[in-house]
Structure formats: C-alpha cells, structure tokens
Short mmCIF file of C-alpha atoms and ligand atoms in Angstrom, two decimals:
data_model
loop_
_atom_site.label_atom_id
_atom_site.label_comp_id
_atom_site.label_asym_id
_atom_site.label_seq_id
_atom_site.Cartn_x
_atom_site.Cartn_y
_atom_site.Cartn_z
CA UNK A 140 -20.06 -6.59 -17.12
CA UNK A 141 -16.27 -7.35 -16.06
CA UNK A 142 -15.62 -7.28 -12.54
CA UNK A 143 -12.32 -5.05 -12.46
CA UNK A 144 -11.23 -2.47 -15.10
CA UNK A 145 -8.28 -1.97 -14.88
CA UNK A 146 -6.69 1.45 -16.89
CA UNK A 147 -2.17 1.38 -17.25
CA UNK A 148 0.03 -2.06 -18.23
CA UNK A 149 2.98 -1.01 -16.55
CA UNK A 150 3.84 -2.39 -12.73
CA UNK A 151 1.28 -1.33 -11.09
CA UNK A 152 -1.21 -2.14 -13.55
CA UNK A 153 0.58 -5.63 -14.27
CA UNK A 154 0.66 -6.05 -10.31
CA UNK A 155 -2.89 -5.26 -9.76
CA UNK A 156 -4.27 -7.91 -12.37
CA UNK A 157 -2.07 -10.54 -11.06
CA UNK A 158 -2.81 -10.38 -7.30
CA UNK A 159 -6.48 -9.86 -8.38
CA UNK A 160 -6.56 -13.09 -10.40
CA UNK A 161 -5.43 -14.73 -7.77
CA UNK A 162 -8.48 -13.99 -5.44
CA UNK A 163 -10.54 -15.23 -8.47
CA UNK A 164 -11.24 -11.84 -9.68
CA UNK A 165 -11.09 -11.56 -13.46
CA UNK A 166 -9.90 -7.75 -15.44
CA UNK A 167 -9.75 -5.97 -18.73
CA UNK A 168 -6.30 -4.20 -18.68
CA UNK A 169 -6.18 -1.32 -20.87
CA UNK A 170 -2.79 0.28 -21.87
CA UNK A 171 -2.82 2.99 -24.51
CA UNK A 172 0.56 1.55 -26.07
CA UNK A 173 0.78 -0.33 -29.08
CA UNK A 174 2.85 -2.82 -27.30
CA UNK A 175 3.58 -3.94 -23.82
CA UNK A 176 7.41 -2.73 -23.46
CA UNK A 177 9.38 -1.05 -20.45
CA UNK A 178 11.63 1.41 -21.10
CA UNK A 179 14.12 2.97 -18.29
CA UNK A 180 16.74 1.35 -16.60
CA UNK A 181 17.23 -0.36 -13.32
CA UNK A 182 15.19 0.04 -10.26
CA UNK A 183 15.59 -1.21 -6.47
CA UNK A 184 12.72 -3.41 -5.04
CA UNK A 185 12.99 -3.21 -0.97
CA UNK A 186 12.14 -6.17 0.82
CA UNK A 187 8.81 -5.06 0.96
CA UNK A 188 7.58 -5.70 -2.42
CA UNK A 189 9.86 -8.56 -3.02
CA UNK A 190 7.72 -10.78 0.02
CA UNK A 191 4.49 -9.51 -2.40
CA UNK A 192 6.42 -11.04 -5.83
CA UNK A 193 7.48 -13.85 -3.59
CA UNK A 194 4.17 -14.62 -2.70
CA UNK A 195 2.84 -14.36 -6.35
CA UNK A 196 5.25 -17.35 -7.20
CA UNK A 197 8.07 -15.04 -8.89
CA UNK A 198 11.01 -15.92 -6.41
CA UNK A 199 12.70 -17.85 -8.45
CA UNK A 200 12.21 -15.61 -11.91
CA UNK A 201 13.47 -12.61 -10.63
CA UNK A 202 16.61 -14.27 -8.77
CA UNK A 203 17.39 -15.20 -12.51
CA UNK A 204 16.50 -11.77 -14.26
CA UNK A 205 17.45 -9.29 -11.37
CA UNK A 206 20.45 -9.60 -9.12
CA UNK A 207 21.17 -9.07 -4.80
CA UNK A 208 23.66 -6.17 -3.73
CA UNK A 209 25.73 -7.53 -1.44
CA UNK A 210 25.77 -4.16 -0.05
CA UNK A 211 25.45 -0.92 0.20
CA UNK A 212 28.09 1.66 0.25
CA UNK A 213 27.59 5.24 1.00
CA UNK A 214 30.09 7.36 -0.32
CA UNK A 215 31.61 11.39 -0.41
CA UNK A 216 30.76 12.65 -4.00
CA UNK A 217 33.66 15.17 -3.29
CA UNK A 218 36.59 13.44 -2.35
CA UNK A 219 35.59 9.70 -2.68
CA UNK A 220 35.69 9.11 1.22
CA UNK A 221 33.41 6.35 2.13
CA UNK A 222 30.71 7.04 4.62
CA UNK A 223 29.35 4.28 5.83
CA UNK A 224 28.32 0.65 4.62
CA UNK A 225 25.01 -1.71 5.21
CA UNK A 226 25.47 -5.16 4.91
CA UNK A 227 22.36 -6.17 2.59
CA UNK A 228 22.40 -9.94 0.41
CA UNK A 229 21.59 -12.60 3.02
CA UNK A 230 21.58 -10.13 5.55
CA UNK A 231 18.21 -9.04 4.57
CA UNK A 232 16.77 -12.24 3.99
CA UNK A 233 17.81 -12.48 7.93
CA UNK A 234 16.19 -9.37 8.86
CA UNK A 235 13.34 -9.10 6.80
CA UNK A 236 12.04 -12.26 4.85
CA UNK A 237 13.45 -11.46 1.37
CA UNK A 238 16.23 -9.96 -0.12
CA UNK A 239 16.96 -6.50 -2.01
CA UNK A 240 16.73 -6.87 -5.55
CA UNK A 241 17.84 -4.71 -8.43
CA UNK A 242 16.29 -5.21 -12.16
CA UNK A 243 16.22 -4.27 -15.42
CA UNK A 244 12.42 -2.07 -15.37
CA UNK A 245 11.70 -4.38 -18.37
CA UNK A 246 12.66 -7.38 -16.69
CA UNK A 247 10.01 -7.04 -14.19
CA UNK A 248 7.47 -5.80 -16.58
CA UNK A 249 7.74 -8.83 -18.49
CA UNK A 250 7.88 -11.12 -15.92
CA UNK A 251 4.41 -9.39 -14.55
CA UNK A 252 3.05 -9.76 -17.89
CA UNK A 253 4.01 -13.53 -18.34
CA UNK A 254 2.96 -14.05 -15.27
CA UNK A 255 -0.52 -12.20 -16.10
CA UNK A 256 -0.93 -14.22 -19.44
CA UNK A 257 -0.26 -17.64 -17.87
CA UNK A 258 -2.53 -16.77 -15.33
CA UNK A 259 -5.59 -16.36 -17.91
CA UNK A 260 -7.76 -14.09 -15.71
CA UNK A 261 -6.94 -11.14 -17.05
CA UNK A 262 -7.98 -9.42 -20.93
CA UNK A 263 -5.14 -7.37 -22.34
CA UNK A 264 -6.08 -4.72 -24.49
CA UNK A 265 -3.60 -2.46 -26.36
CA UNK A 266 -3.26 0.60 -28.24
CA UNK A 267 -6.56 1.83 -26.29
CA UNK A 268 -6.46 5.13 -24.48
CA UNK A 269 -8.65 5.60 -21.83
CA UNK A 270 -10.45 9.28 -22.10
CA UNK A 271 -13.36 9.37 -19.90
CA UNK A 272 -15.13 7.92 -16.62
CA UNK A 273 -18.38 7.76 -16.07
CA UNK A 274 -19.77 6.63 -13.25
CA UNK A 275 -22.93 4.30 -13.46
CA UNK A 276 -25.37 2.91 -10.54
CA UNK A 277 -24.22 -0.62 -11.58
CA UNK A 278 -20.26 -0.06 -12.11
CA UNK A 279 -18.30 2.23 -14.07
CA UNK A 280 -18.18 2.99 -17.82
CA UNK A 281 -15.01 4.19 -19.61
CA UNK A 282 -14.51 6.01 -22.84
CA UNK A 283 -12.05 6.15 -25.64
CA UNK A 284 -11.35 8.75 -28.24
CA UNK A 285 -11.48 5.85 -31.35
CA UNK A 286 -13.60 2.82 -29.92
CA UNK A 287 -17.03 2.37 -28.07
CA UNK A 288 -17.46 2.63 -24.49
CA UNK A 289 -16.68 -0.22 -21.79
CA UNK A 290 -18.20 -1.67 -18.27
CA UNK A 291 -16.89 -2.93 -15.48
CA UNK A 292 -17.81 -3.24 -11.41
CA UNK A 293 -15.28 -0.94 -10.56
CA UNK A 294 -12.08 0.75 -12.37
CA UNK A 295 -8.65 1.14 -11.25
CA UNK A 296 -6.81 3.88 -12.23
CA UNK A 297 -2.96 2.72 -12.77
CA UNK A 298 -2.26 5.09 -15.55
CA UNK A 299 0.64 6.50 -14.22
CA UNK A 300 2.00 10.29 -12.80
CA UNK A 301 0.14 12.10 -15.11
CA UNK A 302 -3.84 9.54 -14.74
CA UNK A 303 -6.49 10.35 -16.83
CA UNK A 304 -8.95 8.33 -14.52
CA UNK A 305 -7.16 11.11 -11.43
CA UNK A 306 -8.05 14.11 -14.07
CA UNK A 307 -11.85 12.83 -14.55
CA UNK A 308 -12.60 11.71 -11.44
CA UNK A 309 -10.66 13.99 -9.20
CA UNK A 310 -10.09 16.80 -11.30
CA UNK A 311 -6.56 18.15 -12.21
CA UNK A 312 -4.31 18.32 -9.71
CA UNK A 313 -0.80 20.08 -10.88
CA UNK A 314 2.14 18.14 -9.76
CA UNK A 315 5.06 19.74 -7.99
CA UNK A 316 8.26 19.95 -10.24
CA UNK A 317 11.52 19.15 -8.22
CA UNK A 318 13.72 21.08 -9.97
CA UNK A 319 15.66 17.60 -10.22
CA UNK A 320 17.10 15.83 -14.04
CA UNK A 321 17.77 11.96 -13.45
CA UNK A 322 20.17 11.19 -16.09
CA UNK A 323 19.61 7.36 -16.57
CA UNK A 324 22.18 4.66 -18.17
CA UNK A 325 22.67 1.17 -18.31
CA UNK A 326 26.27 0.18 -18.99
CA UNK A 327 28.19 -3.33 -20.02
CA UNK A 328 29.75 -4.40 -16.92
CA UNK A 329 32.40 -6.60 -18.37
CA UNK A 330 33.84 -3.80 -20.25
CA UNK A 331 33.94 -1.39 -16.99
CA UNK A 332 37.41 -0.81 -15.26
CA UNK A 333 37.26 -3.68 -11.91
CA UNK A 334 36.66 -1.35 -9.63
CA UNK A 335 33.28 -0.83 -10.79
CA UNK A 336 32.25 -4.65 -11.03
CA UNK A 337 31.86 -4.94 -7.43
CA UNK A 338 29.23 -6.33 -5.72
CA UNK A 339 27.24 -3.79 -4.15
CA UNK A 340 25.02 -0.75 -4.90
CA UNK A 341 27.02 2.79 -4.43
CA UNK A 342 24.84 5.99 -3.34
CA UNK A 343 27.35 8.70 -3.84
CA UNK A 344 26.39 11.87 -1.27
CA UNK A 345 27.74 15.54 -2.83
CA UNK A 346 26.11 19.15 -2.94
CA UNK A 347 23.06 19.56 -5.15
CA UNK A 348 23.68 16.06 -6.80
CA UNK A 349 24.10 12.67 -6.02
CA UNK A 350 24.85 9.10 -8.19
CA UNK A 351 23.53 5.51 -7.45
CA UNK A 352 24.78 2.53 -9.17
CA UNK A 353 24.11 -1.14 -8.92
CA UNK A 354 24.34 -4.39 -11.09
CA UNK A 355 21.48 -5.69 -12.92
CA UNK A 356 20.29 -8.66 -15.54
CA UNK A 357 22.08 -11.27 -13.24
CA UNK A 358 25.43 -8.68 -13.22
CA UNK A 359 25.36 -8.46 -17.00
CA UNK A 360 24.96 -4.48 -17.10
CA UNK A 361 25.56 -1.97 -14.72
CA UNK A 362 22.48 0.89 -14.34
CA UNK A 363 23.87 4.08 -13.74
CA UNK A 364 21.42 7.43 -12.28
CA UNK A 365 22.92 10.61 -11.61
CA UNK A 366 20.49 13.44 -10.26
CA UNK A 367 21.40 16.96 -10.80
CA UNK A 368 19.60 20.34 -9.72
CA UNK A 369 18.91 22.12 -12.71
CA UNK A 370 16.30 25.34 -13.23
CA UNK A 371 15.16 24.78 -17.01
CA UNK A 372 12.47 21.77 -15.92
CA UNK A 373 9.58 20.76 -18.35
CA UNK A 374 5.89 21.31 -18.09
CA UNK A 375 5.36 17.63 -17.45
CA UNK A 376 7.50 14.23 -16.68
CA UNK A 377 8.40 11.78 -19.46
CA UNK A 378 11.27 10.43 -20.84
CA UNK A 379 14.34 11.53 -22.68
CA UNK A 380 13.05 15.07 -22.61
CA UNK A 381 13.97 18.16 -24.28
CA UNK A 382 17.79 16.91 -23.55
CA UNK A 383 20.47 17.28 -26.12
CA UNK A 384 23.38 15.07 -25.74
CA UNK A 385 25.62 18.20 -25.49
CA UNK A 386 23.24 19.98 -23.21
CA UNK A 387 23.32 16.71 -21.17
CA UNK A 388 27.08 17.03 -21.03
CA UNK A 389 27.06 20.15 -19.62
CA UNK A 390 24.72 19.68 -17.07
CA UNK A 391 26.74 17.00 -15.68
CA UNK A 392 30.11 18.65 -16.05
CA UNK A 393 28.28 21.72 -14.43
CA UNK A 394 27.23 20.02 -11.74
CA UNK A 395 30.17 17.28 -11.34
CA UNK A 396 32.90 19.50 -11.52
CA UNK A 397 34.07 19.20 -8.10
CA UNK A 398 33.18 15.72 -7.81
CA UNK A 399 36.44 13.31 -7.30
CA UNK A 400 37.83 11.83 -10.89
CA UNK A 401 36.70 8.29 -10.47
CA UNK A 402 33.40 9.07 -10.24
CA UNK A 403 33.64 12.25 -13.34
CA UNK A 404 34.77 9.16 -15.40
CA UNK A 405 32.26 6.54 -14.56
CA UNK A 406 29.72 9.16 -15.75
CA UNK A 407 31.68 10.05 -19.00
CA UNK A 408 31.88 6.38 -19.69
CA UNK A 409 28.09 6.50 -20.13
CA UNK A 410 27.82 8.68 -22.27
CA UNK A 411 26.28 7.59 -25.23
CA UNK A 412 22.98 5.67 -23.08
CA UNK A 413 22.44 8.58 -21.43
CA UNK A 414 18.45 9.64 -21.22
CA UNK A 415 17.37 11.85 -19.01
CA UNK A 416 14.50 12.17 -17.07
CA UNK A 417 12.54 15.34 -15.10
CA UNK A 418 11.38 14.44 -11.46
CA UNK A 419 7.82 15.59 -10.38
CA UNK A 420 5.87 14.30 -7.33
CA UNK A 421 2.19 15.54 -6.02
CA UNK A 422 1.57 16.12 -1.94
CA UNK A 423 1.24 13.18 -0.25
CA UNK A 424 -3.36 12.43 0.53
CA UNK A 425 -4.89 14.06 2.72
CA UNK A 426 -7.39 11.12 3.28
CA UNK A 427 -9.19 7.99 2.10
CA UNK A 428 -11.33 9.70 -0.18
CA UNK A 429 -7.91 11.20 -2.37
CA UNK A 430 -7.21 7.52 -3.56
CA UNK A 431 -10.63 5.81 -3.78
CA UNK A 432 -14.50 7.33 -4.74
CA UNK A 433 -17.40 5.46 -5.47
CA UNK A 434 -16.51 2.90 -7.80
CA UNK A 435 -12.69 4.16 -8.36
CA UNK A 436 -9.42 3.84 -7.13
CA UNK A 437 -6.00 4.98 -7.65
CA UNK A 438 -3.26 2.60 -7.41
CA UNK A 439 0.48 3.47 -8.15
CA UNK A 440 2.12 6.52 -9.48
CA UNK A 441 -1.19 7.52 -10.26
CA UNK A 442 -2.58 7.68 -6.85
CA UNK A 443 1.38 8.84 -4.80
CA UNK A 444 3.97 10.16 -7.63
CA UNK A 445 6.82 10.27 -5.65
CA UNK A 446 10.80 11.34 -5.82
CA UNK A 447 12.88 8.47 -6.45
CA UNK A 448 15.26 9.35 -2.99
CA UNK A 449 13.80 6.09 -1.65
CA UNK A 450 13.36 3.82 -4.54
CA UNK A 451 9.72 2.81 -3.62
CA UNK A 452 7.60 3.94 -6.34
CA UNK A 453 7.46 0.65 -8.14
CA UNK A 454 7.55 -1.00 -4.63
CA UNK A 455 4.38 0.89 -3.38
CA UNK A 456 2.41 0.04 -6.27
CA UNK A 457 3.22 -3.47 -5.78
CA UNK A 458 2.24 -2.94 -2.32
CA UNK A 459 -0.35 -1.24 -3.21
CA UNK A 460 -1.94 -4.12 -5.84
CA UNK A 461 -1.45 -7.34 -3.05
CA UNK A 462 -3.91 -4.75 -0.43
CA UNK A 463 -6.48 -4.10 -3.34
CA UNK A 464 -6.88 -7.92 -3.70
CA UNK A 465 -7.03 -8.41 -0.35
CA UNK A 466 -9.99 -6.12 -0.03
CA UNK A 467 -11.45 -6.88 -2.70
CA UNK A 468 -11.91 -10.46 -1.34
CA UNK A 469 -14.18 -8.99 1.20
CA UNK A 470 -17.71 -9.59 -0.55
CA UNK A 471 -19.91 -9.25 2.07
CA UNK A 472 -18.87 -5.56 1.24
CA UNK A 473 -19.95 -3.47 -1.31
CA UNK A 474 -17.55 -2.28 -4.35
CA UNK A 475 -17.34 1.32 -2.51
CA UNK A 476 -17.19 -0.31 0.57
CA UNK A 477 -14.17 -2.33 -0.43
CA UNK A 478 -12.04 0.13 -2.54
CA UNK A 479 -12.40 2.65 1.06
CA UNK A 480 -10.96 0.21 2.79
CA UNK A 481 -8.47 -0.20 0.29
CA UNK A 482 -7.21 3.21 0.05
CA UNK A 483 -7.89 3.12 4.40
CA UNK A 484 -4.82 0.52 4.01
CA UNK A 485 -2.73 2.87 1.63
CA UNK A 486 -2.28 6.76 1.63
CA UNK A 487 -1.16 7.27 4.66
CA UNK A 488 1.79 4.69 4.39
CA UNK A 489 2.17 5.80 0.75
CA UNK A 490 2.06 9.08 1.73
CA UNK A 491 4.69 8.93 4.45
CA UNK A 492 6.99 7.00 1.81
CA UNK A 493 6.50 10.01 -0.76
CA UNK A 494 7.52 12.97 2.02
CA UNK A 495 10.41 10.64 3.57
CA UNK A 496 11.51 10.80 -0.26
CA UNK A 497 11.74 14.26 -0.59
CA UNK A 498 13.53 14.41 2.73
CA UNK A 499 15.77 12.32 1.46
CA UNK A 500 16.74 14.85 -1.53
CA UNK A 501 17.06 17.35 0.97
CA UNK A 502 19.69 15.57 2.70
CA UNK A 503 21.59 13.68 -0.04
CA UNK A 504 22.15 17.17 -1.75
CA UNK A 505 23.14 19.03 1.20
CA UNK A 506 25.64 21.90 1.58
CA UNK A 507 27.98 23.44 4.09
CA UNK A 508 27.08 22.71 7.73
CA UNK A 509 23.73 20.01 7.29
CA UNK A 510 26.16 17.91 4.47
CA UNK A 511 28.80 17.97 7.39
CA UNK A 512 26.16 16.67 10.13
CA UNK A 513 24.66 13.66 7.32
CA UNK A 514 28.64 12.69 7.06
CA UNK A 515 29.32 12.74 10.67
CA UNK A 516 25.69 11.07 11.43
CA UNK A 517 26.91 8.34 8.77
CA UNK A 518 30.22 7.56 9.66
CA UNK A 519 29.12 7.33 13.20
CA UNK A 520 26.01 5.69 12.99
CA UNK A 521 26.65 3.40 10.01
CA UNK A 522 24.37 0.79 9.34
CA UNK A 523 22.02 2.25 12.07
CA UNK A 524 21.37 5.64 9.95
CA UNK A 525 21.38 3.64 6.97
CA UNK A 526 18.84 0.90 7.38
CA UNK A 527 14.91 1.12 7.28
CA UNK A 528 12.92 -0.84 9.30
CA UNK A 529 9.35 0.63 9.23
CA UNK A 530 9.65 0.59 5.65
CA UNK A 531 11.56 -3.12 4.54
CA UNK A 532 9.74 -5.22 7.72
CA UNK A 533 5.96 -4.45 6.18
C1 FAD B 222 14.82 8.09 -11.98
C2 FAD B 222 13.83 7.13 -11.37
C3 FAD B 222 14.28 6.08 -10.59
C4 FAD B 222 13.37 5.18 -9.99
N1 FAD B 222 13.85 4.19 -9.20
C5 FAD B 222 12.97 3.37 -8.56
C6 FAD B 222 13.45 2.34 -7.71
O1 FAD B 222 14.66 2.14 -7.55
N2 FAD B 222 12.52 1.55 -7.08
C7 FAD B 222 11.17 1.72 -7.25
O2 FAD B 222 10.39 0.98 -6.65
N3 FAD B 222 10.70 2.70 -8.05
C8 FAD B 222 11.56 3.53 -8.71
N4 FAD B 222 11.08 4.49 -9.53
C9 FAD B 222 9.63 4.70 -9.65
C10 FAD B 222 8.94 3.68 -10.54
O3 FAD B 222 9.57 3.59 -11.79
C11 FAD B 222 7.47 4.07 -10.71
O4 FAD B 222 6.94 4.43 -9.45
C12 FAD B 222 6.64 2.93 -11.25
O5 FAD B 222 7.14 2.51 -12.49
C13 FAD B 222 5.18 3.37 -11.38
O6 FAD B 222 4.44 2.36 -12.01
P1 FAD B 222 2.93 2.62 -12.46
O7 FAD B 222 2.49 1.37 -13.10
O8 FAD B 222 2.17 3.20 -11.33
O9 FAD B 222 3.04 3.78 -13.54
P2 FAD B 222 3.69 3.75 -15.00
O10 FAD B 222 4.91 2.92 -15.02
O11 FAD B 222 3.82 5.17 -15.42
O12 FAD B 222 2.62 3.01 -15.90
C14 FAD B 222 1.43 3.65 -16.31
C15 FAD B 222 0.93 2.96 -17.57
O13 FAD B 222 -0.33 3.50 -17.91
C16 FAD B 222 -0.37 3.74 -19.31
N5 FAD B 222 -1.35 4.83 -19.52
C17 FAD B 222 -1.21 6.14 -19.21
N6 FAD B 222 -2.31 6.82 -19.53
C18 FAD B 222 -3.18 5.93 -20.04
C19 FAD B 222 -4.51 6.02 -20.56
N7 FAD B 222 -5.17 7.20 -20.60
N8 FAD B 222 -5.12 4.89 -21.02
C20 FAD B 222 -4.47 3.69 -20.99
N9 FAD B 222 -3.21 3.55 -20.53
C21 FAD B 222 -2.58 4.65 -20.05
C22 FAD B 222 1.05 4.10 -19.67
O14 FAD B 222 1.31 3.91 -21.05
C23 FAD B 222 1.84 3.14 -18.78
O15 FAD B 222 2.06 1.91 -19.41
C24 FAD B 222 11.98 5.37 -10.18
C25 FAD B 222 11.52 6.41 -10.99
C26 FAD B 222 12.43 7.27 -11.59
C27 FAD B 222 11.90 8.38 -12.44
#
C-alpha cells in the first residue's frame, strides 16, 4: 500500500508531493490529463508562499522564471488618477522574509514538477481520472472509470474547484457563481508603448470592473486580467468558456466605456490572447471536519475555491501542502489523527482569505458614495490601506 494518494497535478497537487517527500513520505499523483501542462496566465505569489518555495530549495528557480514588482500602484479606472502606491521589491524582503513574485502559471507548474521528478519520491500517473473513494479500515481505495482500483494510507484530494474526492466524500456542494468574467492575456512587453514596461504591478479601481497588470517570465511578457460584471455566467468554471471573440469585445467595451483611453487601449492591444474565464467560489468551512474525514483531506481549490481579489488561491494551496507535511510527520498519531490536525491548521485561515476576497470585489467595483470613501481611504492612507500584514508575515 502507498502511503499518500494523492488525486490533481496542478499546484497544489505538485506542492503537496514535494513538501511530503521531503518528510520522507512517498505518493502516487494522479492527474486525469494526458500531459502535465499549465494553462492561464500570470499569477501573484505573496510572501507567504514564496518563504514555503524558498524553503523547498526553489529561490533561485523562480527569481529566474518569475519576476519582483517593484511596486504597486493603485490607480482610478475612470480618469487615470493614481491612488496610492506600496513600495514592494526589497521592501518586502525587509518586511516579510521574501519577496512578491509574479509568474507565468506554467512556470511554476513546471518548476513543481521538476522539482517533484528530481526528488524521486513521488509516482506520476497520467491520463487517469479519479471516479470513486472508498474508504477501507486499512487506508483508502480509489476508482477509475478505465483501470483497476488503487490503495493508499490516506488520499488527498487536490483535484481542483470542481473535486471529485469533495463530491464522494462530502457530497455535492454547489459553488456560488460571482457573476464575475476574468478576461486573461499575456502580452509581449517589448512591443508595448513605454509606459507600460514599467516596473510595477497596476490594480486599476473603477465601477463594476477593475484591471491588474504585472510583468512576468523575467519581464519578457506582460499578463494582463480585466474582471467585468456580467449576468450570462456558466453552469460551472473552466477555461475559455462559451466566449466569442466578438462577444468578448463587447463585454469589455460595455463595461470599459467610461474607463480613461490609456487603459481602453492597453485592453484592445490584447486582443487576440484574450481567454476568458467565469469566477465561482464555495463558503468559506464551517469546521475541521469540512476539509479532512477519516482517511481524506482536501487541499487547495478543492478544499477553499476562492475569488481571485486577493491573489491567494495558488498561495493557500502552497500553504496549505508545507502544513500537511508537517502533520503528517507526527507518527505517533494516527492517519485521522494527523489529517484533523491538518485541516485544525487550515480552514479557518483559508477561510478568512476566501471572504476577505470577496470583500475585496465588493470594494474594487464600487459605485457612487463607497468608491468615493475606498479613493479617499487610499489616497490618505496609502501604503497603510494597501499592505497586508496578517496575511504576507505567516
Ligand atoms: C483569474 C484568476 C486569477 C488568479 N490569480 C491568482 C494569483 O494571482 N495568485 C494566486 O495565488 N492564485 C491565483 N488564482 C488562483 C489559482 O490559480 C488557483 O487557486 C490554483 O491554481 C489552484 O490550484 P489547485 O492545484 O488547487 O487546483 P487546479 O489548478 O485546478 O488543479 C487541479 C488538478 O486536478 C486535476 N483533476 C481534476 N479532477 C481530477 C480527477 N477526477 N482525477 C484526477 N485529476 C483530476 C486537474 O486536471 C488539475 O490538473 C487565480 C485564479 C483565477 C481564476
């Protein structure tokens, strides 16, 4: 029997086998994909998971792959204004151990999985859905629809916002629809007007909508998300949904029209890498026993889907993987006893990350009188407003 089954290759999966191998512990990594590729765009790691990659031995890796905002800029989506700036680079090295990093989704992916494969601890199986749990006095088995069934001690559920091992073992759970389209792009930064090869990231504030932008792949490209309110959503999250180009254009010159011409033609410019994306998260646990039972536990999207409004969801499942290892060190505990006190660790800081997120949408697409407080609140408190401590210093 293995010791750890683990069931999703993408971060959080990734994540979990590598901090697990390095407590000794080996896995059998299931991803139903015929290949291990990333696809998306960029993504923000917060100081919080970059200590965890740090730790793993990926410092120097991801310096090379990702690239550190020197800033962070807050801007008026209307007229351009700017808000407020954070000072972030060395800055945050300063205040909290590591920097900010911004990468390429497939950049970390595959520097997980090399990392994973030079590790040797962990099995990698492909092209091998997982379809049902059972559990078994001894372990756990699992089930696919086209092979036999497999073993392990325990099994880790990392398949993502829409888990399998969540359906079987927890039932279903609907997840809450935001009403939000993320329209995702990665553009050549050498062939960008200057004033968009700066630096820093830009979070651009305006009602119902608001744009991020930052450099990634060492300041090769430029990723690109703008996040409209829309009322045609999906059934279920995925990628480049249902989304014409043309009906793509329109949703952004719908929602954009107002928004000052700078920023109107950074979006057009990105035109043709455009894929959009429908937002979903689920309510934050309500205890222990929502993220681990008997022999399983959640980890990742699959255990706290959240709104992208703080750009943790990647983080927290890193988080999330460097706390299962270190319970799972605990052997004078049982399996149970261990993933508890895993999930004891996690849902209620995942949880508060996952309702501070949806705050955040509340505020970055404000209106009228609460858009003209988050201005004021910004200009005046700057950095102050800006910053997050409880969440960076962990
Ligand atoms: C617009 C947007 C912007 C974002 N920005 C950020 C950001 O700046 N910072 C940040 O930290 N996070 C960000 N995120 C969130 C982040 O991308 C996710 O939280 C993170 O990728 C979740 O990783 P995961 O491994 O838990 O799930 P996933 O990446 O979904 O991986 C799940 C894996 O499981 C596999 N799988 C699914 N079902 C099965 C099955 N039955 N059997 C076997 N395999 C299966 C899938 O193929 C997949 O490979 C953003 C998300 C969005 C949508």
């Amino acid at each position: 029997m293995r010791d750890v089954l683990i069931a999703g290759g993408g971060i959080g999966g990734l994540a979990a086998a590598l901090a697990l191998g390095r407590v000794g512990t080996t896995s059998q990594l299931i991803e139903q994909a015929e290949t291990f590729t990333e696809v998306g765009a960029g993504i923000g790691l917060g100081p919080n998971a970059m200590k965890r990659l740090h730790d793993w031995g990926l410092k120097d890796v991801l310096a090379q792959r990702g690239f550190v905002p020197s800033h962070l800029e807050v801007r008026n989506a209307l007229d351009g204004r700017s808000l407020g700036q954070m000072a972030m680079g060395d800055d945050f090295v300063h205040r909290y151990g590591a920097p900010y990093l911004t990468i390429h989704r497939a950049d970390l992916h595959q520097t997980l999985l090399e990392a994973v494969q030079a590790q040797n601890q962990s099995s990698l199986l492909l092209n091998s859905s997982l379809h049902t749990v059972q559990p078994l006095d001894e372990g756990v088995q699992i089930g696919f629809e086209h092979s036999g069934p497999m073993q392990g001690m325990a099994l880790i559920g990392a398949d993502g916002i829409s888990s399998r091992v969540r359906q079987q073992v927890w039932g279903s759970q609907p997840l809450v629809p935001s009403g939000h389209w993320a329209y995702r792009s990665v553009l050549q930064r050498d062939q960008l007007p200057p004033v968009w090869r700066g630096d820093g990231m830009g979070l651009w504030l305006g009602p119902r909508l608001h744009v991020v932008h930052y450099p990634i792949r060492g300041g090769e490209l430029l990723n690109l998300v703008v996040i409209v309110e829309a009322q045609d959503i999906p059934a279920a999250p995925g990628w480049d949904h249902v989304r014409s180009a043309e009906e793509a254009t329109l949703d952004l010159q719908a929602a954009m029209y107002a928004c000052c011409p700078s920023l109107q033609e950074l979006v057009r410019m990105a035109g043709h890498s455009r894929k959009a994306w429908a937002l979903f998260d689920k309510p934050p646990a309500r205890s222990a026993q929502d993220m681990a039972k008997g022999k399983v536990a959640l980890l990742g999207d699959a255990a706290h889907p959240m709104l992208p409004y703080l750009a943790q969801g990647a983080g927290m499942a890193i988080e999330d993987a460097d706390s299962l290892a270190q319970h799972w060190q605990q052997h004078s505990l049982t399996v149970e006893q261990r993933l508890q006190a895993y999930a004891q660790a996690r849902w209620q800081r995942a949880g508060k990350v996952q309702q501070r997120a949806r705050r955040n949408g509340r505020v970055f697409h404000a209106r009228g009188p609460l858009a003209w407080a988050r201005n004021m609140a910004m200009s005046l408190g700057g950095q102050n407003v800006m910053d997050q401590p409880w969440l960076y210093k962990y």
